[in-house]
XYZ file of N, CA and C in Angstrom:
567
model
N 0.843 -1.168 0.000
C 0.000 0.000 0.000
C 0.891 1.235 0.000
N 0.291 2.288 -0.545
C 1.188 3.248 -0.832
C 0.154 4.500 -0.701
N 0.422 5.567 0.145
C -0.294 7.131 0.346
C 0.459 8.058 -0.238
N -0.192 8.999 -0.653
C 0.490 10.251 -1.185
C 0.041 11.528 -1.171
N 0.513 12.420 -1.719
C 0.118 13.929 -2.095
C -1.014 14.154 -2.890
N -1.477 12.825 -3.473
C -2.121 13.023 -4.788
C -3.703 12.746 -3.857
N -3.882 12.490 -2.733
C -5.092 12.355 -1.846
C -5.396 11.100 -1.667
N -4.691 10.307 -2.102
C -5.859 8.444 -2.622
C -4.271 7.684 -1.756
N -4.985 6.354 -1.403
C -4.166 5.333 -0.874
C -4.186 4.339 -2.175
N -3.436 3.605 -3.056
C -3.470 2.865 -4.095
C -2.700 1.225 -3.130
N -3.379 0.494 -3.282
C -3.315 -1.022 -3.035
C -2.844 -2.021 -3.992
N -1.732 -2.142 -4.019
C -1.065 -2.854 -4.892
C -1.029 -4.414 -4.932
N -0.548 -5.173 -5.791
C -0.523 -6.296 -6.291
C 0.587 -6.602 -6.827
N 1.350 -7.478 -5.875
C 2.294 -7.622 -5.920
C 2.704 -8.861 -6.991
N 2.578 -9.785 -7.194
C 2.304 -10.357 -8.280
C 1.881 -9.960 -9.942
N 1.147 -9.373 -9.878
C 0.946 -8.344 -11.591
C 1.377 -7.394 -11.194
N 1.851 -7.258 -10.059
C 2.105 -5.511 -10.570
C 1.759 -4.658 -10.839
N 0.502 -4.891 -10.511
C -0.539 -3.559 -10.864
C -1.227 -3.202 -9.165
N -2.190 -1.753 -9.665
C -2.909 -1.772 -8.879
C -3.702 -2.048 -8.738
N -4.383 -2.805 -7.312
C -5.296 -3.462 -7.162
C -6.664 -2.360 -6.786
N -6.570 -1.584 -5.884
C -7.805 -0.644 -5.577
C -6.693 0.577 -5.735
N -7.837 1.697 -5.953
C -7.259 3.481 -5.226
C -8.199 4.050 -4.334
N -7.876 4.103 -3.260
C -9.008 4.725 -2.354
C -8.857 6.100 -2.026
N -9.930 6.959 -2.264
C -10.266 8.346 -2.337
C -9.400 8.806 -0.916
N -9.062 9.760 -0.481
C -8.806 10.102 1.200
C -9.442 11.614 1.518
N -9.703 12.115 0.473
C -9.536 13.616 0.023
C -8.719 14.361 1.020
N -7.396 14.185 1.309
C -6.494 15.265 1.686
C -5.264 14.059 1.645
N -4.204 14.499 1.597
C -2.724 14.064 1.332
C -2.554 13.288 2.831
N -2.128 11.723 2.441
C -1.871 10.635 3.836
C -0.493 10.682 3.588
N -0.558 10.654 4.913
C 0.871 10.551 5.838
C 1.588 9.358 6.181
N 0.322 8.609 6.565
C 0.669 7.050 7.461
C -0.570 6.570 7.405
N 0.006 5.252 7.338
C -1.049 4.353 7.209
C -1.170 2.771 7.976
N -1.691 1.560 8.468
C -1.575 0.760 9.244
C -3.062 0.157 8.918
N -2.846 -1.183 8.871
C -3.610 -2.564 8.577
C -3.861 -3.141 9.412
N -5.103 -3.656 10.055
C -5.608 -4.618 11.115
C -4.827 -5.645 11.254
N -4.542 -6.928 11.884
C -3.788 -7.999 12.029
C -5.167 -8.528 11.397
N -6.276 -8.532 11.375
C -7.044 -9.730 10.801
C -7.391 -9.117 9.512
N -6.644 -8.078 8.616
C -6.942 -7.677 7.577
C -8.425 -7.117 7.042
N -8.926 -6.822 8.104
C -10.161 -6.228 7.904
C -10.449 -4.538 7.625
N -9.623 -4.455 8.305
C -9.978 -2.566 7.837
C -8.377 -1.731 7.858
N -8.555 -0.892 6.869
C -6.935 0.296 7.169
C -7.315 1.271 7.322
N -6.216 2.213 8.169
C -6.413 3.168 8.517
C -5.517 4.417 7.940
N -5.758 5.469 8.123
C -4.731 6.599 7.085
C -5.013 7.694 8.246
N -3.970 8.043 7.933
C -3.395 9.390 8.782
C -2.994 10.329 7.835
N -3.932 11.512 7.788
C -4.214 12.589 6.895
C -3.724 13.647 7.565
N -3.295 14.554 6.115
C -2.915 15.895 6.342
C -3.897 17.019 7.208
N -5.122 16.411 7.232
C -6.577 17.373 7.371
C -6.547 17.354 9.131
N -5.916 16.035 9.414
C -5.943 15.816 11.155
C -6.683 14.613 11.662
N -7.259 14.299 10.097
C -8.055 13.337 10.940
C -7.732 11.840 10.403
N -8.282 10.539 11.205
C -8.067 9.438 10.764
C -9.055 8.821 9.940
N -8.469 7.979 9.305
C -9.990 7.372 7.859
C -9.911 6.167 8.123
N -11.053 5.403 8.244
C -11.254 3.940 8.307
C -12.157 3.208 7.267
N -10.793 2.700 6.548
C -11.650 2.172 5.547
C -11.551 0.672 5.411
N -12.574 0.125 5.545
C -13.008 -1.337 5.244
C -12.178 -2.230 4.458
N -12.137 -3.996 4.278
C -11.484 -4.533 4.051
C -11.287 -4.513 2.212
N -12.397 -5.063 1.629
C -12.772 -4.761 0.581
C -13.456 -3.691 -0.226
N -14.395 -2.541 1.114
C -14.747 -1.446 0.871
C -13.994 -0.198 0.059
N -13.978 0.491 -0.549
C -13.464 1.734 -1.434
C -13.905 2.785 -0.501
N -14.429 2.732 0.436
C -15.285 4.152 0.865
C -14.927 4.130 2.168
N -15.132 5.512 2.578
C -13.901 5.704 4.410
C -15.772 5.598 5.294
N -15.641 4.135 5.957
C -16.437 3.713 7.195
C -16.871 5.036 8.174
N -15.722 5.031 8.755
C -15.505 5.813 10.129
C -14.384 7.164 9.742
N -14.187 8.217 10.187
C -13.701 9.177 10.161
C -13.485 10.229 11.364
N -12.068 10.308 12.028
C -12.210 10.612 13.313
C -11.100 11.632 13.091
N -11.411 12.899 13.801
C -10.767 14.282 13.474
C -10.274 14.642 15.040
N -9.006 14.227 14.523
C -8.109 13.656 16.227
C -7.041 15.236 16.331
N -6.644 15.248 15.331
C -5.530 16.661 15.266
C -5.837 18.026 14.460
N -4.990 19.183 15.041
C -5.737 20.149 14.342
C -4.693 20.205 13.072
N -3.745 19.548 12.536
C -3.455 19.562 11.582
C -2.497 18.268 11.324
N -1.835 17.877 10.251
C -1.213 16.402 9.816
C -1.099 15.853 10.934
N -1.244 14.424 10.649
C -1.277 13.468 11.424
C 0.321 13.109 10.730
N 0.938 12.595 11.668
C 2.495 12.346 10.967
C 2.883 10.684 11.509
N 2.314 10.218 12.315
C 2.251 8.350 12.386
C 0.622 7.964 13.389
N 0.429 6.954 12.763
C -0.375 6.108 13.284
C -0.047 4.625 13.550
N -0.550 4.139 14.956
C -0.150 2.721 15.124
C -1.014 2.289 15.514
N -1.939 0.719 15.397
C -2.304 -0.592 15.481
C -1.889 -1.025 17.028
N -2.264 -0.739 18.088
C -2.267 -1.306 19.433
C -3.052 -2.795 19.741
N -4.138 -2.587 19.479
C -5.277 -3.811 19.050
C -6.117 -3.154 17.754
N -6.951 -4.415 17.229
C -7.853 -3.844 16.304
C -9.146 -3.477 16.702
N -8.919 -2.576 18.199
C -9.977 -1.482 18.430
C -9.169 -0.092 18.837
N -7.975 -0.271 19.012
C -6.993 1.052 19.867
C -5.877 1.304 19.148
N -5.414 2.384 18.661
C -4.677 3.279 17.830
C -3.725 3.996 18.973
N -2.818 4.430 18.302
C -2.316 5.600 18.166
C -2.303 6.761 17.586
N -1.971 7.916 17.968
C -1.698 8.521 16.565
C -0.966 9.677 17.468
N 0.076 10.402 16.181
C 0.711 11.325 16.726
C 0.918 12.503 15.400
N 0.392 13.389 16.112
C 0.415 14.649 14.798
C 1.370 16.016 15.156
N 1.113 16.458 14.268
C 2.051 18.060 13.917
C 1.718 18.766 15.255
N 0.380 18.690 15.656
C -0.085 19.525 16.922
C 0.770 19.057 18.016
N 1.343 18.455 18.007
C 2.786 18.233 19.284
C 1.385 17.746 20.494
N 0.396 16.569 19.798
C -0.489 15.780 20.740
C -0.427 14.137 20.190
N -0.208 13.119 21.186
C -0.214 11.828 20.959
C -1.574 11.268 21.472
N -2.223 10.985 20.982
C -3.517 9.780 21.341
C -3.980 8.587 21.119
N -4.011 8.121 22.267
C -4.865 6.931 22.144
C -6.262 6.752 22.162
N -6.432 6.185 21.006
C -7.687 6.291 20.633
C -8.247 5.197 20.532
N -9.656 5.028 21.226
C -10.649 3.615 21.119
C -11.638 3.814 19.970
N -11.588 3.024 18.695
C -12.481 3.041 17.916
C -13.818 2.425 17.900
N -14.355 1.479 18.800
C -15.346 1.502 19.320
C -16.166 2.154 19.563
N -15.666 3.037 21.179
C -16.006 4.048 21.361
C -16.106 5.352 21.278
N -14.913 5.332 20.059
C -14.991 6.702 19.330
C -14.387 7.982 19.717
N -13.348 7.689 21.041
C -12.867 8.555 21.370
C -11.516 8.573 21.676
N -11.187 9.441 22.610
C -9.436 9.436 22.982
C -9.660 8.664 24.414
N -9.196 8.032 24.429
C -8.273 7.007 26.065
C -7.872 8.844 26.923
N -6.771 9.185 26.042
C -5.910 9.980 26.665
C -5.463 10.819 25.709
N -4.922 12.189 25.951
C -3.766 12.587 25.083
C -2.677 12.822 25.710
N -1.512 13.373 25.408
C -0.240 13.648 25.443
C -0.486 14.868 25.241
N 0.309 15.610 25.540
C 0.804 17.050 24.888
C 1.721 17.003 25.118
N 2.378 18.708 24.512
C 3.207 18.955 24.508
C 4.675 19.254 25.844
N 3.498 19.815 26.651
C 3.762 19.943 28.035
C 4.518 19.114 29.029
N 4.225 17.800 28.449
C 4.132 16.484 28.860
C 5.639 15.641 28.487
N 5.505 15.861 27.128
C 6.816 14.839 26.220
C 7.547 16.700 25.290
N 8.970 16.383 25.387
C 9.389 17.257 24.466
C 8.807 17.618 23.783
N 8.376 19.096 23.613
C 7.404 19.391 22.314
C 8.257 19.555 21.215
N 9.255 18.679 21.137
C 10.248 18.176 19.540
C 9.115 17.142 19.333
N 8.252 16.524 19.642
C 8.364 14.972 19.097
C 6.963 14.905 18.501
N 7.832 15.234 17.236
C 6.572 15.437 15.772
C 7.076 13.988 15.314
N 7.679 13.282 15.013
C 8.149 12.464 13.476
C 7.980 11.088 13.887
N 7.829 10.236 14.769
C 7.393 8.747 14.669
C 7.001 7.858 16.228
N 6.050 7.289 16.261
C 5.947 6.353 17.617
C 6.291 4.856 16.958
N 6.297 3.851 17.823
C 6.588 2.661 17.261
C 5.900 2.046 18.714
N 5.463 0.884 18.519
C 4.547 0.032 20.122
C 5.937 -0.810 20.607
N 5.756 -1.351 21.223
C 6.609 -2.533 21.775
C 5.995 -3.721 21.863
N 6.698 -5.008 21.781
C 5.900 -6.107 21.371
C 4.750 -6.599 21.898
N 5.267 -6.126 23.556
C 3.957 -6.667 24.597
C 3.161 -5.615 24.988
N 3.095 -4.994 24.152
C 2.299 -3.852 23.590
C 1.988 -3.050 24.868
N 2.702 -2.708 25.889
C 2.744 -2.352 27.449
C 3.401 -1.035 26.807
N 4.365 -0.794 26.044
C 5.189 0.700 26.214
C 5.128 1.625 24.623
N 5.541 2.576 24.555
C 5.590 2.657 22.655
C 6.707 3.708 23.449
N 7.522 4.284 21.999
C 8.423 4.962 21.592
C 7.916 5.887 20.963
N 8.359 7.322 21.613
C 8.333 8.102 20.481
C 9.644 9.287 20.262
N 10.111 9.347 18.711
C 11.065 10.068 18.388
C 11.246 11.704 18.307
N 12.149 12.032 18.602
C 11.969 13.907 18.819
C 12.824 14.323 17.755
N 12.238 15.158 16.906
C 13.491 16.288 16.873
C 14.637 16.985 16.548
N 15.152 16.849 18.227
C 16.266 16.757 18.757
C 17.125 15.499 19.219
N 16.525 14.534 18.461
C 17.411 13.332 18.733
C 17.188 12.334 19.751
N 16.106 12.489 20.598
C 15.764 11.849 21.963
C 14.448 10.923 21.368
N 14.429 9.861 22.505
C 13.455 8.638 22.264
C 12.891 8.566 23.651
N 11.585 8.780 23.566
C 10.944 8.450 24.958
C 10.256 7.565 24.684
N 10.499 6.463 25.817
C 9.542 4.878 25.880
C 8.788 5.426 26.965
N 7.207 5.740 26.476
C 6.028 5.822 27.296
C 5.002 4.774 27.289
N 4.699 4.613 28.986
C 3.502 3.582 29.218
C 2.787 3.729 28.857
N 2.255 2.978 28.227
C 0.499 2.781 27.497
C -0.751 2.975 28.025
N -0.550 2.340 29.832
C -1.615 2.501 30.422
C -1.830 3.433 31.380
N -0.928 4.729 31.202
C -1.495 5.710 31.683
C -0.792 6.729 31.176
N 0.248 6.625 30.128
C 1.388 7.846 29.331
C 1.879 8.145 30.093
N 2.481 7.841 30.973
C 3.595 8.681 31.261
C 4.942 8.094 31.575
N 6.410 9.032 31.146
C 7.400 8.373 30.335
C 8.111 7.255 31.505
N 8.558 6.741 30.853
C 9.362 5.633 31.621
C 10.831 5.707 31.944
N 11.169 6.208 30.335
C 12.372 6.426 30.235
C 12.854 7.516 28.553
N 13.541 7.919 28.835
C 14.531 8.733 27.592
C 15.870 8.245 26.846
N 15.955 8.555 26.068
C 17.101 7.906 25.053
C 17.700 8.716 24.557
N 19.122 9.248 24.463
C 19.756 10.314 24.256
C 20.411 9.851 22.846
N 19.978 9.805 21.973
C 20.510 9.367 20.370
C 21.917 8.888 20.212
N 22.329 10.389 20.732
C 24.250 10.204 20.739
C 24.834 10.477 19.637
N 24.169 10.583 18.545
C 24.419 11.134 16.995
C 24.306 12.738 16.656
N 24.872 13.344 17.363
C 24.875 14.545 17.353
C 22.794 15.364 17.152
N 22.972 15.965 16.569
C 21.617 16.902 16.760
C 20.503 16.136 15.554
N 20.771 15.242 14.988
C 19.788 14.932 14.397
C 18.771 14.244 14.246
N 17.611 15.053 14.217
C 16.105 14.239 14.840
C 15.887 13.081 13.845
N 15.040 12.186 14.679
C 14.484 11.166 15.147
C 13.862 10.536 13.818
N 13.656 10.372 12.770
C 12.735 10.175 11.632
C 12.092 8.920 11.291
N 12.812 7.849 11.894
C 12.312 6.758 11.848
C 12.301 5.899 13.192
N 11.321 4.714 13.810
C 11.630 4.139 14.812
C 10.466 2.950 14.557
N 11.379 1.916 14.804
C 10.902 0.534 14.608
C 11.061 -0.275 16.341
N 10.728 -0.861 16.880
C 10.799 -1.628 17.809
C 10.982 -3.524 17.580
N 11.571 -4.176 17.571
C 11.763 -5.255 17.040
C 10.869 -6.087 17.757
N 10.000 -6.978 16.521
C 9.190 -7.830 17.336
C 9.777 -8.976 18.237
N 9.566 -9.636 19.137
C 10.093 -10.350 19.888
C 11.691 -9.997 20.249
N 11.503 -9.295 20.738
C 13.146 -8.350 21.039
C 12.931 -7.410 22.454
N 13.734 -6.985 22.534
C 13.548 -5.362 23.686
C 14.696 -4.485 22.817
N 14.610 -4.796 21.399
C 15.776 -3.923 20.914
C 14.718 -2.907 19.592
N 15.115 -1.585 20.332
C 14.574 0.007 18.817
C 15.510 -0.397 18.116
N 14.609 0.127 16.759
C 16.024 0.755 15.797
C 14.986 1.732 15.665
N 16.494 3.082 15.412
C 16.338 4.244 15.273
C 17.069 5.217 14.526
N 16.475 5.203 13.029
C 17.223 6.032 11.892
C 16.614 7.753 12.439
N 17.700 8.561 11.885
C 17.989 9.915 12.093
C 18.358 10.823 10.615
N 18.149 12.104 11.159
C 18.213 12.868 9.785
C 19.395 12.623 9.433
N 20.888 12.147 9.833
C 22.244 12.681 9.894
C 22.363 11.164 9.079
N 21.607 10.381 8.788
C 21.376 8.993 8.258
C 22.390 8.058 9.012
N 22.167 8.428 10.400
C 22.546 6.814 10.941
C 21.370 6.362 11.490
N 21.722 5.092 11.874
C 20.729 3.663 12.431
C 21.398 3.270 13.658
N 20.870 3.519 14.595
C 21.025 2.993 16.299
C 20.077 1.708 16.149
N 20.732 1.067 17.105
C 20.355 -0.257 17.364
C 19.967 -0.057 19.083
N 18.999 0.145 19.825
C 19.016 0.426 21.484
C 18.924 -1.233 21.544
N 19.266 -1.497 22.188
C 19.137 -2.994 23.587
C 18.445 -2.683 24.413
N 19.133 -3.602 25.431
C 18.806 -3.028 26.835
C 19.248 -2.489 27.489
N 19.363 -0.989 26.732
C 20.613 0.439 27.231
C 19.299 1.111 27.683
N 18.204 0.504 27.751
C 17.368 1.832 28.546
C 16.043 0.974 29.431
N 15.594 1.592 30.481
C 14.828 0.723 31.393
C 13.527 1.201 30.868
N 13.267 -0.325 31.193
C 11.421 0.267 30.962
C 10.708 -1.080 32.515
């Protein structure tokens, strides 16, 4: 799957090589994330808000207007609870069920650097999120607040990518300066 500038999510086929669906978004996606039982995806739009669109459906289900402007990652906690973290320097967890926020974050709260990526952790208890300025905060899930900080060590360059390894306790964490940290268990959670 692939989002763009052009407003539409296009669903590819990997085998022909073609595309398989284009789904409308009407505003430019950012991020995007797939159910584990392949039933519905979700897109993280420039507009702020999230789109839920169905498995085989073309048309956005549900539509939830979480930020006041780009949404810049979304994550898959269960296939009722999200993440999402936008430009507004606010992180939420969000229950799609019930249609609302768990919680937010602000700015106040976590470095208000940390626009550019969260990532969950396997036992889905902590997530990561990247700043900035180069720092990684592993925050608890079940009530946000941080656990611990990660000082990059790569001089000043923010945070742009962050993966958490499944069955691991090890981030990786690419940076503007294009290196790749590998964390272990160099930080407590």
């Amino acid at each position: 799957m692939t989002g763009s500038s052009d407003e539409t999510v296009k669903e590819w086929d990997f085998n022909s090589k073609k595309m398989a669906r284009d789904l409308k978004c009407g505003s430019e996606c950012y991020s995007m994330c797939v159910s584990s039982d392949d039933k519905f995806l979700l897109t993280g739009q420039m507009d702020g808000t999230v789109k839920l669109f169905g498995g085989n459906n073309d048309n956005v289900e549900q539509e939830f207007k979480l930020h006041e402007n780009k949404i810049v990652d979304i994550n898959l906690l269960t296939n009722d609870i999200f993440l999402s973290l936008g430009k507004d320097l606010q992180i939420k967890l969000f229950d799609i069920r019930k249609g609302e926020a768990l919680y937010t974050i602000d700015k106040n709260k976590i470095d208000e650097c940390c626009e550019s990526c969260i990532t969950i952790s396997p036992d889905k208890k902590y997530f990561a999120v990247g700043s900035n300025k180069g720092m990684i905060y592993i925050v608890n899930i079940s009530d946000g607040n941080i656990n611990s900080a990660i000082n990059n060590n790569r001089g000043s360059g923010s945070i742009t990518t962050l993966n958490w390894r499944p069955n691991k306790s090890e981030i990786y964490a690419g940076d503007s300066n294009g290196f790749l940290s590998i964390w272990g268990n160099d930080f407590d959670i």
